[in-house]
Amino acid sequence: KLKIEIQGHVCCQKVDITSVSTQRAKAVYKYLVESGIAKERLSYKGFGSKSPIYKLPEKNEQERNANRRVEIQIIDN
């Protein structure tokens, strides 16, 4: 019954680049569907650089890697 939203994020950009983050989230979505998870239980969305973990511009590669990520949010249980 669990439903999730796959959320893609990017690093390094102060401008909103949602296409890359959307593609990142969609890649995880496709993997889960190919692994047998029902499409109806999944959704995906790109957030660009709107929600960084570390303030932009990042100070080092470790911070860039943390901002460049995919997160899973439980929508319904």
PDB file of C-alpha atoms in Angstrom, residues 1-74:
ATOM      1  CA  LYS A   1       0.000   0.000   0.000  1.00  0.00           C
ATOM      2  CA  LEU A   2       2.996   2.293   0.467  1.00  0.00           C
ATOM      3  CA  LYS A   3       3.098   5.168  -2.037  1.00  0.00           C
ATOM      4  CA  ILE A   4       6.216   7.256  -2.530  1.00  0.00           C
ATOM      5  CA  GLU A   5       7.397  10.351  -4.350  1.00  0.00           C
ATOM      6  CA  ILE A   6      10.916  10.223  -5.761  1.00  0.00           C
ATOM      7  CA  GLN A   7      12.492  13.674  -5.514  1.00  0.00           C
ATOM      8  CA  GLY A   8      15.502  14.686  -7.602  1.00  0.00           C
ATOM      9  CA  HIS A   9      17.905  17.484  -6.689  1.00  0.00           C
ATOM     10  CA  VAL A  10      20.993  19.056  -8.298  1.00  0.00           C
ATOM     11  CA  CYS A  11      24.025  20.882  -6.998  1.00  0.00           C
ATOM     12  CA  CYS A  12      26.065  23.880  -7.987  1.00  0.00           C
ATOM     13  CA  GLN A  13      23.381  25.988  -9.673  1.00  0.00           C
ATOM     14  CA  LYS A  14      21.745  29.092  -8.267  1.00  0.00           C
ATOM     15  CA  VAL A  15      19.385  29.093 -11.261  1.00  0.00           C
ATOM     16  CA  ASP A  16      16.523  26.611 -11.348  1.00  0.00           C
ATOM     17  CA  ILE A  17      17.454  23.617 -13.489  1.00  0.00           C
ATOM     18  CA  THR A  18      14.617  21.167 -13.002  1.00  0.00           C
ATOM     19  CA  SER A  19      15.175  19.069 -16.129  1.00  0.00           C
ATOM     20  CA  VAL A  20      18.321  17.408 -14.743  1.00  0.00           C
ATOM     21  CA  SER A  21      16.771  16.776 -11.350  1.00  0.00           C
ATOM     22  CA  THR A  22      13.615  15.426 -12.987  1.00  0.00           C
ATOM     23  CA  GLN A  23      15.684  13.060 -15.145  1.00  0.00           C
ATOM     24  CA  ARG A  24      17.537  11.901 -12.029  1.00  0.00           C
ATOM     25  CA  ALA A  25      14.256  11.143 -10.222  1.00  0.00           C
ATOM     26  CA  LYS A  26      12.785   9.490 -13.325  1.00  0.00           C
ATOM     27  CA  ALA A  27      15.777   7.138 -13.587  1.00  0.00           C
ATOM     28  CA  VAL A  28      15.060   5.876 -10.056  1.00  0.00           C
ATOM     29  CA  TYR A  29      11.346   5.630 -10.908  1.00  0.00           C
ATOM     30  CA  LYS A  30      12.113   3.497 -13.983  1.00  0.00           C
ATOM     31  CA  TYR A  31      14.433   1.248 -11.983  1.00  0.00           C
ATOM     32  CA  LEU A  32      11.756   0.620  -9.357  1.00  0.00           C
ATOM     33  CA  VAL A  33       9.104  -0.087 -12.017  1.00  0.00           C
ATOM     34  CA  GLU A  34      11.476  -2.508 -13.793  1.00  0.00           C
ATOM     35  CA  SER A  35      12.069  -4.169 -10.402  1.00  0.00           C
ATOM     36  CA  GLY A  36       8.350  -4.911 -10.078  1.00  0.00           C
ATOM     37  CA  ILE A  37       6.979  -1.959  -8.104  1.00  0.00           C
ATOM     38  CA  ALA A  38       3.546  -0.914  -9.416  1.00  0.00           C
ATOM     39  CA  LYS A  39       3.554   2.455 -11.221  1.00  0.00           C
ATOM     40  CA  GLU A  40       0.444   3.487  -9.302  1.00  0.00           C
ATOM     41  CA  ARG A  41       2.494   3.499  -6.085  1.00  0.00           C
ATOM     42  CA  LEU A  42       5.196   5.795  -7.467  1.00  0.00           C
ATOM     43  CA  SER A  43       5.558   9.379  -8.610  1.00  0.00           C
ATOM     44  CA  TYR A  44       8.596  11.531  -9.316  1.00  0.00           C
ATOM     45  CA  LYS A  45       9.443  15.210  -9.320  1.00  0.00           C
ATOM     46  CA  GLY A  46      12.501  17.377  -9.929  1.00  0.00           C
ATOM     47  CA  PHE A  47      13.293  20.234  -7.567  1.00  0.00           C
ATOM     48  CA  GLY A  48      16.380  21.637  -9.290  1.00  0.00           C
ATOM     49  CA  SER A  49      18.508  23.455  -6.733  1.00  0.00           C
ATOM     50  CA  LYS A  50      15.546  24.779  -4.693  1.00  0.00           C
ATOM     51  CA  SER A  51      16.247  22.604  -1.626  1.00  0.00           C
ATOM     52  CA  PRO A  52      19.991  22.306  -1.088  1.00  0.00           C
ATOM     53  CA  ILE A  53      21.357  20.610   2.008  1.00  0.00           C
ATOM     54  CA  TYR A  54      24.363  22.952   1.876  1.00  0.00           C
ATOM     55  CA  LYS A  55      24.130  26.625   0.940  1.00  0.00           C
ATOM     56  CA  LEU A  56      25.018  27.536  -2.670  1.00  0.00           C
ATOM     57  CA  PRO A  57      27.677  27.813  -3.856  1.00  0.00           C
ATOM     58  CA  GLU A  58      29.031  24.761  -2.125  1.00  0.00           C
ATOM     59  CA  LYS A  59      32.474  24.958  -0.516  1.00  0.00           C
ATOM     60  CA  ASN A  60      33.787  21.564  -1.640  1.00  0.00           C
ATOM     61  CA  GLU A  61      33.005  18.352  -3.508  1.00  0.00           C
ATOM     62  CA  GLN A  62      31.512  16.711  -0.426  1.00  0.00           C
ATOM     63  CA  GLU A  63      28.881  19.457  -0.192  1.00  0.00           C
ATOM     64  CA  ARG A  64      28.198  19.268  -3.948  1.00  0.00           C
ATOM     65  CA  ASN A  65      27.703  15.494  -3.674  1.00  0.00           C
ATOM     66  CA  ALA A  66      25.239  15.967  -0.805  1.00  0.00           C
ATOM     67  CA  ASN A  67      23.221  18.506  -2.814  1.00  0.00           C
ATOM     68  CA  ARG A  68      23.227  16.220  -5.879  1.00  0.00           C
ATOM     69  CA  ARG A  69      20.811  13.559  -4.686  1.00  0.00           C
ATOM     70  CA  VAL A  70      17.517  11.694  -4.871  1.00  0.00           C
ATOM     71  CA  GLU A  71      15.234  11.512  -1.848  1.00  0.00           C
ATOM     72  CA  ILE A  72      12.212   9.311  -1.209  1.00  0.00           C
ATOM     73  CA  GLN A  73       9.166  10.776   0.503  1.00  0.00           C
ATOM     74  CA  ILE A  74       6.350   8.560   1.757  1.00  0.00           C
TER      75      ILE A  74
END
